[in-house]
Coordinates of C-alpha atoms and ligand atoms in Angstrom, one line a residue:
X1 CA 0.0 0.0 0.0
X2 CA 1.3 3.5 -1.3
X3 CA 2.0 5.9 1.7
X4 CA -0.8 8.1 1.0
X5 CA -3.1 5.6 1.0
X6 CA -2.5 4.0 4.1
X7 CA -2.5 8.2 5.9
X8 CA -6.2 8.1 4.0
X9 CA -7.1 5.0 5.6
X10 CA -6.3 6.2 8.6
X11 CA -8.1 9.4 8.6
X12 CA -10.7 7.8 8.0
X13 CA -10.6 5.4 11.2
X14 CA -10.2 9.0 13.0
X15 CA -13.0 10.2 11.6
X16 CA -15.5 7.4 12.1
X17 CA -14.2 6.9 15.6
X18 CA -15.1 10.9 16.3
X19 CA -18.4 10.3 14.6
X20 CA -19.3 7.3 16.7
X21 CA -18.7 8.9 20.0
X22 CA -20.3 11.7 18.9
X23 CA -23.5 9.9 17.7
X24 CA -23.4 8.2 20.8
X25 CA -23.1 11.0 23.4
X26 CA -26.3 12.7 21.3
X27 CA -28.1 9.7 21.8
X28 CA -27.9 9.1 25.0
X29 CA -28.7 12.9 25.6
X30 CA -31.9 12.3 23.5
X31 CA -32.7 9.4 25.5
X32 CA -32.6 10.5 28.9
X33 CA -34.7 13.9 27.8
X34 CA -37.0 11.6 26.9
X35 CA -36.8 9.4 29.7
X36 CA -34.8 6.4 28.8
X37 CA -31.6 5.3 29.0
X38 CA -28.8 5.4 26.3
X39 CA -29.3 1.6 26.4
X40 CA -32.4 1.5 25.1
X41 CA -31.8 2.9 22.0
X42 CA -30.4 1.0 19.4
X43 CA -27.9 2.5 17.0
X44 CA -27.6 0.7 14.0
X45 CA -25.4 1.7 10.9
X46 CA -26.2 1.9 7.7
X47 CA -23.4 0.6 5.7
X48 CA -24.5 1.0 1.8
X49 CA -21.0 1.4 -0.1
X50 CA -19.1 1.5 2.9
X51 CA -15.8 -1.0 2.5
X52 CA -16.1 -3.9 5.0
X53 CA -13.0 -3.0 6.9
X54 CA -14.5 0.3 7.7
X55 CA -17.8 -1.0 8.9
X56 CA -15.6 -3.7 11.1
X57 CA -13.4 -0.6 12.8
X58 CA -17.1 0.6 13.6
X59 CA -18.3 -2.7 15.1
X60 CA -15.2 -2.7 17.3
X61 CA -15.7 0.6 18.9
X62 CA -18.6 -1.1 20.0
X63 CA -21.9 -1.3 17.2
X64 CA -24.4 -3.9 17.7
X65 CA -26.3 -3.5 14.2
X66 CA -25.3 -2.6 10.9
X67 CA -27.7 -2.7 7.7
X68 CA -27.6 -3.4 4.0
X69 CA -30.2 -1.5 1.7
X70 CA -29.5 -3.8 -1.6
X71 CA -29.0 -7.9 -1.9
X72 CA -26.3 -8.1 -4.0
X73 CA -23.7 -5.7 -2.2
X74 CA -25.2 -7.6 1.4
X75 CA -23.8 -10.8 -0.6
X76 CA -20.8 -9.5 -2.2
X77 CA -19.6 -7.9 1.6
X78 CA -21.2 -10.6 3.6
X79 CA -18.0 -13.0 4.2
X80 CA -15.8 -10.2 5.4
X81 CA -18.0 -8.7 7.8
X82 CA -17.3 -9.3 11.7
X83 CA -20.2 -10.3 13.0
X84 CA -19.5 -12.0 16.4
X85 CA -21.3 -9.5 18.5
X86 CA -23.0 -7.0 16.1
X87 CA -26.5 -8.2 13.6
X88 CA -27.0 -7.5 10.6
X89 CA -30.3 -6.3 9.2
X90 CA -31.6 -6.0 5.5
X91 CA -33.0 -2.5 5.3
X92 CA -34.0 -1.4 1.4
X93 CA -36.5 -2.5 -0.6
X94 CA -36.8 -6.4 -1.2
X95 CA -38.4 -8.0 -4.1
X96 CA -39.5 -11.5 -3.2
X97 CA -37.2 -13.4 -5.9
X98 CA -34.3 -12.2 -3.9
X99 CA -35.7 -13.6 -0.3
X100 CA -33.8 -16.6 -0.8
X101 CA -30.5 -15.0 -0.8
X102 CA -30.5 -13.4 2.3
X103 CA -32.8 -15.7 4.7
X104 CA -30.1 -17.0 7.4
X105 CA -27.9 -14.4 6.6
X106 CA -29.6 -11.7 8.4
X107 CA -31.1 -11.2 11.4
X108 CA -33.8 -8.9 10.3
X109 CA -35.4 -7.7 7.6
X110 CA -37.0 -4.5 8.1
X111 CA -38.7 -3.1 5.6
X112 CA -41.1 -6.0 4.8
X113 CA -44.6 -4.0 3.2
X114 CA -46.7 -7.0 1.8
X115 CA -48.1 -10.1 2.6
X116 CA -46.7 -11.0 -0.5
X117 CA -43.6 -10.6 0.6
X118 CA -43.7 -12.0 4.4
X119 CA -45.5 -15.0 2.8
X120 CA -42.3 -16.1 1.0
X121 CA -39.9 -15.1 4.0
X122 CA -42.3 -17.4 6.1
X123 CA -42.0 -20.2 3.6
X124 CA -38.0 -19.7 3.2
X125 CA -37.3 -19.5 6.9
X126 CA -39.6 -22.6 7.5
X127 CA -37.5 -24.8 4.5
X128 CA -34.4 -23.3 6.1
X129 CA -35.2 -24.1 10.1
X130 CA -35.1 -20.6 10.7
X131 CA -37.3 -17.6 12.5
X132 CA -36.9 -14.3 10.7
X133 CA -37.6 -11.0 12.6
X134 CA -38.9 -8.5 10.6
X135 CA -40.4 -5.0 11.1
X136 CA -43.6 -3.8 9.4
X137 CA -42.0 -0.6 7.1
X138 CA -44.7 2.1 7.3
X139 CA -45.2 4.7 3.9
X140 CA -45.8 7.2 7.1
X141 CA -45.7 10.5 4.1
X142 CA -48.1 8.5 2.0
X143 CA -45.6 9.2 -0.7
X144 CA -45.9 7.4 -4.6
X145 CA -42.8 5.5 -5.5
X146 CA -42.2 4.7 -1.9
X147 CA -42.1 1.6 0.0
X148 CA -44.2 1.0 3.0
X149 CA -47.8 -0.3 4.0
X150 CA -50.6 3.0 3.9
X151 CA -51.2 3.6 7.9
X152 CA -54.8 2.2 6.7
X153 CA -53.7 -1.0 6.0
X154 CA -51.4 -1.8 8.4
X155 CA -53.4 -3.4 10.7
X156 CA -55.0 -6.0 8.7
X157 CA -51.8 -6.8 7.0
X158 CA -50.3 -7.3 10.3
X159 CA -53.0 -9.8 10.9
X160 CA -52.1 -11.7 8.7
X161 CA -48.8 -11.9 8.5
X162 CA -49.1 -12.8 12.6
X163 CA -50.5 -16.2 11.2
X164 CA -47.5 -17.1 9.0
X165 CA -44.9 -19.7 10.5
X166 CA -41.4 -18.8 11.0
X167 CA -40.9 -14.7 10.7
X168 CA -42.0 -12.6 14.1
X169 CA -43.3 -9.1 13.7
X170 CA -40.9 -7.0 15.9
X171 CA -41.7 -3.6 15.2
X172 CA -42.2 -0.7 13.0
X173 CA -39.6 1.1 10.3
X174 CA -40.1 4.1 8.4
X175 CA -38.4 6.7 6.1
X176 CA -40.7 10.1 6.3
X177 CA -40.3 12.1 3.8
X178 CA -37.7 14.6 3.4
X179 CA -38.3 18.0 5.3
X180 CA -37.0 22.0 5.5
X181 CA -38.0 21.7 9.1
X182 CA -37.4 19.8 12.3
X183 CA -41.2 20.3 13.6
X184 CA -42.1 18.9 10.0
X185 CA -40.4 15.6 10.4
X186 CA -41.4 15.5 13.5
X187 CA -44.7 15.1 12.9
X188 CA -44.1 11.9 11.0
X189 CA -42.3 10.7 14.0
X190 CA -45.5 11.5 16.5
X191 CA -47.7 9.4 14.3
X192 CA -45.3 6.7 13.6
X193 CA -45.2 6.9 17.5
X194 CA -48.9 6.7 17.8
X195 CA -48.9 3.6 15.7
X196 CA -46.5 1.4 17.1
X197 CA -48.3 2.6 20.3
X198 CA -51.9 1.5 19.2
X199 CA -50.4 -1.6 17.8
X200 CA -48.4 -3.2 20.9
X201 CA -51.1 -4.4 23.2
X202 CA -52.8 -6.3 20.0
X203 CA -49.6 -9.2 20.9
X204 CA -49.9 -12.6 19.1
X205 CA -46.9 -15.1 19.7
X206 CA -45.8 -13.9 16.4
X207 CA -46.3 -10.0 16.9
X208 CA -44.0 -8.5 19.6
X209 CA -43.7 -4.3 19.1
X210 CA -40.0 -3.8 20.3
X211 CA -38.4 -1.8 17.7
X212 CA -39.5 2.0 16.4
X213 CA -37.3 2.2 13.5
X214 CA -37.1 5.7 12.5
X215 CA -34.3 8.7 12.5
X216 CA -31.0 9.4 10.3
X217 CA -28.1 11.2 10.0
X218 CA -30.2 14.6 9.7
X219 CA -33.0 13.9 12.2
X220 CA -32.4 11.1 14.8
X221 CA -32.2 13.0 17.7
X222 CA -35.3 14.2 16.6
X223 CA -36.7 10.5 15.5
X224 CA -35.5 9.6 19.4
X225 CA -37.3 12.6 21.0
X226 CA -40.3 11.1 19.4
X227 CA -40.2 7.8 20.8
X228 CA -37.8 6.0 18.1
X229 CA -35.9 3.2 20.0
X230 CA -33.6 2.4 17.0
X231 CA -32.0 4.6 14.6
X232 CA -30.2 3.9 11.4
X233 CA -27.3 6.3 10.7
X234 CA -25.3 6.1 7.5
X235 CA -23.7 8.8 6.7
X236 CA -23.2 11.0 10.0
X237 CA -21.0 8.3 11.5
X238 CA -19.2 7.0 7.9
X239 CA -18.9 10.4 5.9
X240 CA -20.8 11.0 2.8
X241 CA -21.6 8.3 0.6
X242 CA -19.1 7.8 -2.6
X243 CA -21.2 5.5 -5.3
X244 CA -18.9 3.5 -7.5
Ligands
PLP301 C1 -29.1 5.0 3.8 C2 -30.2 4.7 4.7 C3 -30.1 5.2 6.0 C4 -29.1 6.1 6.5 O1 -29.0 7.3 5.8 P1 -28.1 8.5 6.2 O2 -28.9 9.7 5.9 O3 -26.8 8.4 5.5 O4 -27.9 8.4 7.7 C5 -31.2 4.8 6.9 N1 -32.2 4.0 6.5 C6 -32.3 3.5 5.3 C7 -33.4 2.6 4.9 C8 -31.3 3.8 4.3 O5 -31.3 3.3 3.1

């Protein structure tokens, strides 16, 4: 490795090792002003383009969770991950053809938004001996072209995905839309709030609210002010995002 390369690498370690104590100090400030402990929020990262050996520096300054958003870099990255004490969740869009891939491999899926979908996860995890958590992702800004179940239907859908063998509801996920304002987003965060609320006392052995999934970079303190009890921060802890 050239010189300057390895004073880049290291640069970057600095920085990501500032950005996580950061991220971590403002969470646990968000917590306890809304009166929880720093342990009860998850902090998960959001590792889309990121190079393994950066998102294992992360994991050992102490990460739990990191999440993929597409199938084939989750696959392509999967054996050099470091996984020993830290998950890893699938958090983009999934189209059922690519279930298969990726059951086993993760230990959550969080943006599951049809039956369709949670129908062949179920079917997967049962032909694999496997339970898959997953969390119901919520179109919270009604927004076209997004992902997510309309609040309307959320009920029902969880319903009947509670009846399915092999996947357990956890939670709720959402990505609001984007905002000029704090108090804007925040008002997506109060009704996500107020769903996963209204939700948790209708418990099945299969449905079990623990996770709010909702907050990143911009907006998590905000998301945990709200009520979010995990966040998923990409590029706040890893820098921006460089596409290749
Ligand atoms: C990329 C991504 C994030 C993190 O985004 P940042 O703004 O970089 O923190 C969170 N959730 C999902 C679903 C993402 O795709």
């Amino acid at each position: 490795m050239t010189e300057e390369l390895s004073i880049k690498k290291k640069e970057m370690f600095d920085a990501i090792k500032s950005n996580y104590s950061q991220i971590t100090e403002n969470i646990a400030r968000a917590a306890e002003k809304s009166g929880r402990k720093p342990e009860d929020i998850s902090f998960l990262a959001a590792t889309k383009t990121v190079e393994p050996e950066f998102i294992n520096y992360a994991i050992s300054l102490g990460l739990k969770q990191i999440g993929e958003n597409r199938v084939q870099e989750l696959l392509s990255k999967y054996d050099e991950y470091n996984l020993d004490n830290c998950e890893l969740h699938f958090i983009g869009h999934l189209q059922t053809n690519k279930v298969r891939q990726i059951i086993g491999k993760v230990s959550m899926i969080q943006s599951v938004d049809s039956f369709h979908l949670a129908k062949e996860i179920s079917r997967l995890s049962v032909k694999n001996g496997v339970t898959t958590d997953v969390l119901i992702e919520v179109n919270i800004g009604r927004e076209e072209n997004k992902s997510g179940v309309l609040t309307e239907n959320l009920e029902e859908l969880i319903g009947k995905i509670s009846l399915l063998e092999n996947i357990k509801i956890r939670g709720l996920m959402s990505v609001p839309p984007i905002c000029d304002t704090k108090t804007e987003i925040s008002k997506f965060f109060d009704n996500m709030y107020k769903l996963f609320i209204d939700i948790s006392p209708k418990k099945s052995d299969n449905v079990c609210m623990d996770f709010l999934s909702m907050g990143m970079s911009d907006d998590y303190q905000e998301a945990i002010l709200c009520g979010a009890n995990m966040i998923r921060v990409g590029s706040r802890l890893f820098g921006a995002r460089v596409y290749r």
